[in-house]
Coordinates of C-alpha atoms in Angstrom, one line a residue:
A1 CA 280.2 48.0 206.7
D2 CA 280.6 52.0 206.9
A3 CA 278.2 51.9 210.4
L4 CA 280.3 49.2 211.8
S5 CA 283.1 50.3 214.5
P6 CA 286.4 51.0 213.0
G7 CA 287.8 48.5 214.8
F8 CA 285.7 45.4 213.2
D9 CA 287.4 43.4 210.5
A10 CA 285.3 43.5 207.1
R11 CA 286.9 40.7 205.6
A12 CA 284.5 37.9 206.8
D13 CA 283.0 34.8 204.9
A14 CA 279.8 34.7 207.0
L15 CA 278.0 36.4 209.5
L16 CA 275.9 36.2 212.0
T17 CA 273.5 39.0 213.0
L18 CA 271.2 38.4 216.0
C19 CA 268.9 41.5 216.2
C20 CA 266.4 42.0 219.4
A21 CA 262.8 41.7 217.9
S22 CA 261.8 45.1 219.9
R23 CA 264.1 47.0 217.5
E24 CA 262.0 46.0 214.6
L25 CA 259.0 47.6 216.6
L26 CA 261.3 50.4 217.4
L27 CA 262.2 51.4 213.7
G28 CA 259.1 49.9 211.9
S29 CA 259.8 50.2 208.4
R30 CA 263.1 51.4 208.9
I31 CA 264.5 48.2 210.1
G32 CA 265.1 46.9 206.5
L33 CA 267.8 49.9 206.3
E34 CA 269.7 49.0 209.3
L35 CA 270.1 45.3 208.6
D36 CA 271.4 46.5 205.0
A37 CA 273.8 48.7 206.8
L38 CA 275.1 45.7 208.6
R39 CA 276.2 43.5 205.7
L40 CA 279.3 41.9 204.4
R41 CA 279.9 42.4 200.7
G42 CA 280.5 39.5 199.3
A43 CA 280.0 37.5 203.1
R44 CA 277.2 35.0 203.7
Q45 CA 275.0 36.4 206.5
V46 CA 272.3 34.7 208.5
G47 CA 270.8 35.5 211.6
A48 CA 267.2 35.5 213.8
L49 CA 265.3 38.4 215.8
T50 CA 265.6 37.7 219.7
I51 CA 263.9 38.3 222.3
G52 CA 266.8 40.6 224.0
E53 CA 270.4 39.5 224.7
V54 CA 271.6 38.1 227.9
V55 CA 275.0 39.4 228.9
G56 CA 277.6 38.9 232.2
D57 CA 281.1 39.3 233.3
G58 CA 281.0 36.4 235.0
A59 CA 281.8 38.5 237.9
S60 CA 278.2 40.0 238.5
M61 CA 274.5 39.4 237.7
M62 CA 273.6 38.6 234.2
R63 CA 272.0 41.3 232.4
L64 CA 269.4 41.5 229.6
H65 CA 269.8 44.3 226.9
N66 CA 266.7 45.0 224.9
K67 CA 267.2 47.2 221.6
C68 CA 270.6 45.7 220.7
V69 CA 272.2 44.4 217.5
A70 CA 274.8 41.4 217.8
L71 CA 277.3 40.4 215.2
A72 CA 279.7 37.3 215.0
A73 CA 281.8 37.3 211.4
W74 CA 284.1 34.3 211.0
P75 CA 287.1 35.3 208.8
E76 CA 287.9 34.3 205.6
E77 CA 289.7 31.1 205.1
R78 CA 293.3 31.4 204.3
D79 CA 295.3 29.0 202.0
R80 CA 294.4 25.5 203.7

C-alpha cells in the first residue's frame, strides 16, 4: 500500500483490482511485483485483467485509457 496515493484509505475489508492486460505485456515478469505492491494487508482481494478502462465525466466523450490500474476498496465494517 506504500505505492498508493497518500490520500488512499488503506483500511479495507476488500479490494477490487482491475488491471489493463496491456500492463502485463509492458511489464512482463514484473507484473507480479506491481500486483504485490497493490495488496492491502488483511484485505480480501479480487481482480481481473481488462482490455482498457472506459471513463467519462458526463460532459464530454467517453475515453479509453490503456495501461492503467483501477482500485475500489470497501471499508471495514464497524460495530454492526
